Amino acid sequence: MVQQLPAIIVVAPLFASFFVFFFGWRNKHLAFPMAMGGVSVCVVSAIAILDTVIRQGTIQYRLGGWAPPWGIEYRVDHLTAFMLCLVSMVGWLAAMYAKKSIEKELPEKICLFWSLFMLLMTGLLGIIITADMFNLFVLLEVASLTSYALVAIGGSKAPLASLRYLIIGTVGASFYLIGIGYLYIATGSLNMEDLRLLLPGMYGSRVVQTAFVFIFIGFAIKIALFPLHSWQPDAYTFAPSAVSVLISTAVAKTFVYALIRIIFSVFTLNFIKEILPVFGFICWVAALAMIMGSIFAIKQTNLKRMLAYSSIANVGYIVLAIGLAPSSTLGLTPAVMHIVNHAVIKGCMFMAACGFIYRYNMWDIRQFTGLGRRMPYTSLAMILAALAMIGMPPGVGFITKWYLILAALEARGYVFVVVIFISTLLMIIYFWRVIEIMYIRPEKENTFPGKPGVNEIPASMLIPGLLLGILSFVLGVVWISGTFHPLLYAINTGFGFGGTP
Amino acid sequence: MRIVGLILVVILGSVLFYGSLAFPPWGDPASPASSHLSPYYIEKAMEDTSVPNLVTAVLADYRGYDTMFETIVIFAAGIACIVLLRTFKETESGSRLYRHIPTGITLKIDKKGRFPEDSVVFERIDSHWVPHDLIVKTTCRLIVPFIQIFALYVIAHGHHSPGGGFQGGVILGAAMIIYAIAFNLRSAIRRMSERSAVMLSSLGVFIYAGTGALCMLFGLNYLDYSALAGLLGVDPVTARSHGILIVEIGVGIAVMAVIVTLYYNLASAGRHDEGL
């Protein structure tokens, strides 16, 4: 049973999706319990896998029983297991949150929504766990196609946003496919481990270098790295609430993980340090994303759109952490930390923002006067996450920034320290505006229809949001306490970094 | 903006071209792509899987897991199409069209009029009137069975010749679509309802993924068809060949059902009002 877990974690949501589609078509009340069952299996298997990896080291799983370079292989190392846990847990919370919001927003498409949701989970978990370049592409297609469809259900402008997402996203996916094609011509292999062993002999080859460039650009589009982000704000804004929550957390983070996996597991540190020293350039792009994302966020009046631009800035943080990794002893620690931290913070913020829409149909920040008293707990979750992101100790944002500054100082990138400070200032501007309007400005009359007094969203939507809000501070303490240091150490050494966490 | 886009396209295109100049020569037998993995497949595929068609062996066995997700991509496309196009609000158009079968005359009956029952004399037809054409209908009636038999042949013969589930499924779906075009959507939906198309697409992918899970229940890895040897009563190598056939059938069903679903939704703008 334990050795079958890598297959089970991907196949469980897949089966859930068939069952939801098959039985949910007749009786839509069955859809949610079956979907929830599927995600729960994922969470349990992810935890069991992480436990096994910590105790026994890397797990290998041969699909169809074929040995690696010929068949497809799953390889679960520490980072993989960690990401499986993150994505399945975030998916679980998003599913919990989605129940009520979907019942309100899309009453007649519940069964279709849940089967797409489960297929998306399959795609994401498959991308994380696979050790085969082409298998990653196929699952990328599954994940992308389902996210286009999920964004498009939103109504009004959502189909147009989804069409742009589809066109630009497909360009990204084809760049990745071109990259795989070039690698295959150069080496004749698709297995990541095999490629890692074959590539050093041909690092000088133009084919391999072109492959790297195209794979990087392809994923830069998928993670919405500035200036390739143009699909992202519309997609996040017009998607249904539950979908905004899921794609801003699980989907974006999975693609970042895939980028890390391919850069450091297939091309390795040596390639980046000696053959194609592009990481200085990547750091500058990331710095630009951090500043420009925040500036665009300040201009927005739609809360979801502001959060979308804030995500662009945060992708900049993660990419900066990746860019600094080769030149500091901290290695991938800041990057891994911010992947988790941003998933927690942004998940919480989108849950709160969509809560305001759910209850009062409010998305314009200027209308929020008095909302802090009408929806105290949802607002509290929002503010906890905002404070954590700005960097109030011991919030998770503070930890990321602290480690990033350490890494930047060590890499002698003093400019990036300044960039981090500037982007923090900009974050304070755009989040403080929300806090001020919600709590301090007096409530206008007739803003809130319906009954007077406190009017919260249902518990199944409120609890995941509050939980993530509280977690954004608790997790900060956990990072400081060093509970995860052995894991981070194992992740760094696994990729050939020095390894002080 | 257009000029910036053009410049970017030119730059990326030239990078691609520049990279491709270093490719190994065309058709070089010593190139990595033909000397690293391929020799194993060429020498061992028959021994390992008892499938004479190498492409099928790689596609459905060595890399069968990828193929399963290709099927899932098609399934997802089907769901996406339903999600986007299907409208669940019933709208009744004002008037209905009926055909008087003995004479072939089309009657338009307004909302207030009395609608005849469907019978041997009167047949309700699509509200977008399609001329009654004896030649087209008869030809279609004649060729549909042959198309379907050919589709089954393509699915079943994937082991020995080009073909397999995807191609066969598309041909099966095309048979249904040609029927819907020659007659009308109502008649096609009467043959295969939207619900059965949806159920079949789900069933098809379930056959594929379920075969994989069955292998796991018999104690081997996911999609390791040799685990089915005991169940099928053959030796493990032949079991691989049979396993491939089972999943190809699943792929065929799923592809056919998705194609039909796509056609129904596109042809009626998601209303399906002609058949419900």
Coordinates of N, CA, C and O in Angstrom, one line a residue, chain A residues 21 24-25 28 106-113 153, chain B residues 79 81-91 194 198 265 269-272 276:
Chain A
F21 N -18.8 13.3 -12.2 CA -19.5 13.5 -13.5 C -20.6 12.5 -13.7 O -21.6 12.8 -14.2
G24 N -23.0 12.7 -10.4 CA -23.5 14.1 -10.1 C -24.4 14.6 -11.2 O -25.2 15.5 -11.0
W25 N -24.3 14.0 -12.4 CA -25.2 14.4 -13.5 C -26.7 14.1 -13.1 O -27.6 14.9 -13.5
K28 N -27.1 16.3 -8.1 CA -26.0 17.2 -7.9 C -25.6 17.3 -6.4 O -24.6 17.8 -6.1
L106 N -23.2 29.4 -9.3 CA -23.4 28.5 -10.5 C -24.3 27.4 -10.1 O -23.9 26.2 -10.2
P107 N -25.5 27.6 -9.7 CA -26.3 26.5 -9.2 C -26.5 25.4 -10.1 O -26.6 24.2 -9.7
E108 N -26.6 25.7 -11.5 CA -27.0 24.5 -12.4 C -25.7 23.8 -12.9 O -25.8 22.8 -13.6
K109 N -24.5 24.3 -12.6 CA -23.3 23.7 -13.1 C -22.5 23.1 -12.0 O -21.3 22.9 -12.2
I110 N -23.1 22.8 -10.9 CA -22.3 22.3 -9.7 C -21.5 21.0 -10.1 O -20.3 21.0 -9.8
C111 N -22.1 20.1 -10.8 CA -21.5 18.8 -11.1 C -20.3 19.0 -12.0 O -19.2 18.5 -11.9
L112 N -20.5 19.9 -13.0 CA -19.4 20.2 -14.0 C -18.3 20.9 -13.3 O -17.1 20.6 -13.5
F113 N -18.6 21.8 -12.4 CA -17.6 22.5 -11.7 C -16.7 21.6 -10.9 O -15.5 21.6 -11.0
I153 N -16.2 30.0 -16.5 CA -17.6 29.8 -16.0 C -18.1 31.1 -15.4 O -19.3 31.3 -15.2
Chain B
I79 N -15.9 18.3 -21.1 CA -16.6 19.0 -20.0 C -16.5 20.5 -20.2 O -17.5 21.2 -20.0
C81 N -16.4 22.2 -22.9 CA -17.4 22.6 -23.9 C -18.8 22.7 -23.3 O -19.6 23.6 -23.5
I82 N -19.2 21.6 -22.5 CA -20.5 21.7 -21.9 C -20.6 22.9 -21.0 O -21.6 23.6 -21.0
V83 N -19.6 23.1 -20.2 CA -19.6 24.2 -19.2 C -19.8 25.5 -19.9 O -20.6 26.3 -19.5
L84 N -19.1 25.7 -21.0 CA -19.2 27.0 -21.7 C -20.5 27.2 -22.5 O -21.0 28.3 -22.5
L85 N -20.9 26.1 -23.2 CA -22.0 26.3 -24.1 C -23.4 26.0 -23.6 O -24.4 26.6 -24.0
R86 N -23.4 25.0 -22.8 CA -24.7 24.4 -22.4 C -25.5 25.5 -21.6 O -25.0 26.0 -20.6
T87 N -26.7 25.7 -22.0 CA -27.6 26.6 -21.2 C -28.6 25.7 -20.6 O -29.2 24.9 -21.3
F88 N -28.8 25.9 -19.3 CA -29.8 24.9 -18.6 C -31.2 25.5 -18.5 O -32.0 24.9 -17.9
K89 N -31.3 26.8 -19.0 CA -32.7 27.3 -18.9 C -33.5 26.9 -20.1 O -33.0 27.0 -21.3
E90 N -34.7 26.3 -19.9 CA -35.5 25.8 -21.0 C -36.1 27.0 -21.7 O -36.8 27.8 -21.1
T91 N -35.9 27.1 -23.0 CA -36.6 28.1 -23.7 C -37.4 27.4 -24.8 O -36.9 26.7 -25.6
E194 N -28.1 13.2 -25.0 CA -27.0 13.9 -24.4 C -26.5 13.2 -23.2 O -25.3 13.0 -23.0
V198 N -22.7 11.8 -22.4 CA -21.9 12.2 -21.3 C -21.5 11.0 -20.4 O -20.3 10.9 -20.0
N265 N -23.5 20.3 -28.7 CA -23.4 21.6 -28.1 C -23.2 22.7 -29.1 O -23.8 23.8 -29.0
A269 N -26.1 25.5 -30.2 CA -25.6 26.6 -29.4 C -25.9 26.3 -27.9 O -26.2 27.2 -27.1
G270 N -25.8 25.1 -27.5 CA -25.9 24.7 -26.1 C -27.3 24.5 -25.6 O -27.5 24.2 -24.5
R271 N -28.3 24.7 -26.5 CA -29.7 24.7 -26.0 C -30.2 23.3 -26.0 O -31.1 22.9 -25.1
H272 N -29.8 22.4 -26.9 CA -30.4 21.1 -27.0 C -31.9 21.1 -27.1 O -32.5 20.1 -26.8
L276 N -35.2 17.7 -26.5 CA -35.5 17.4 -25.2 C -37.0 17.4 -24.9 O -37.8 18.0 -25.7

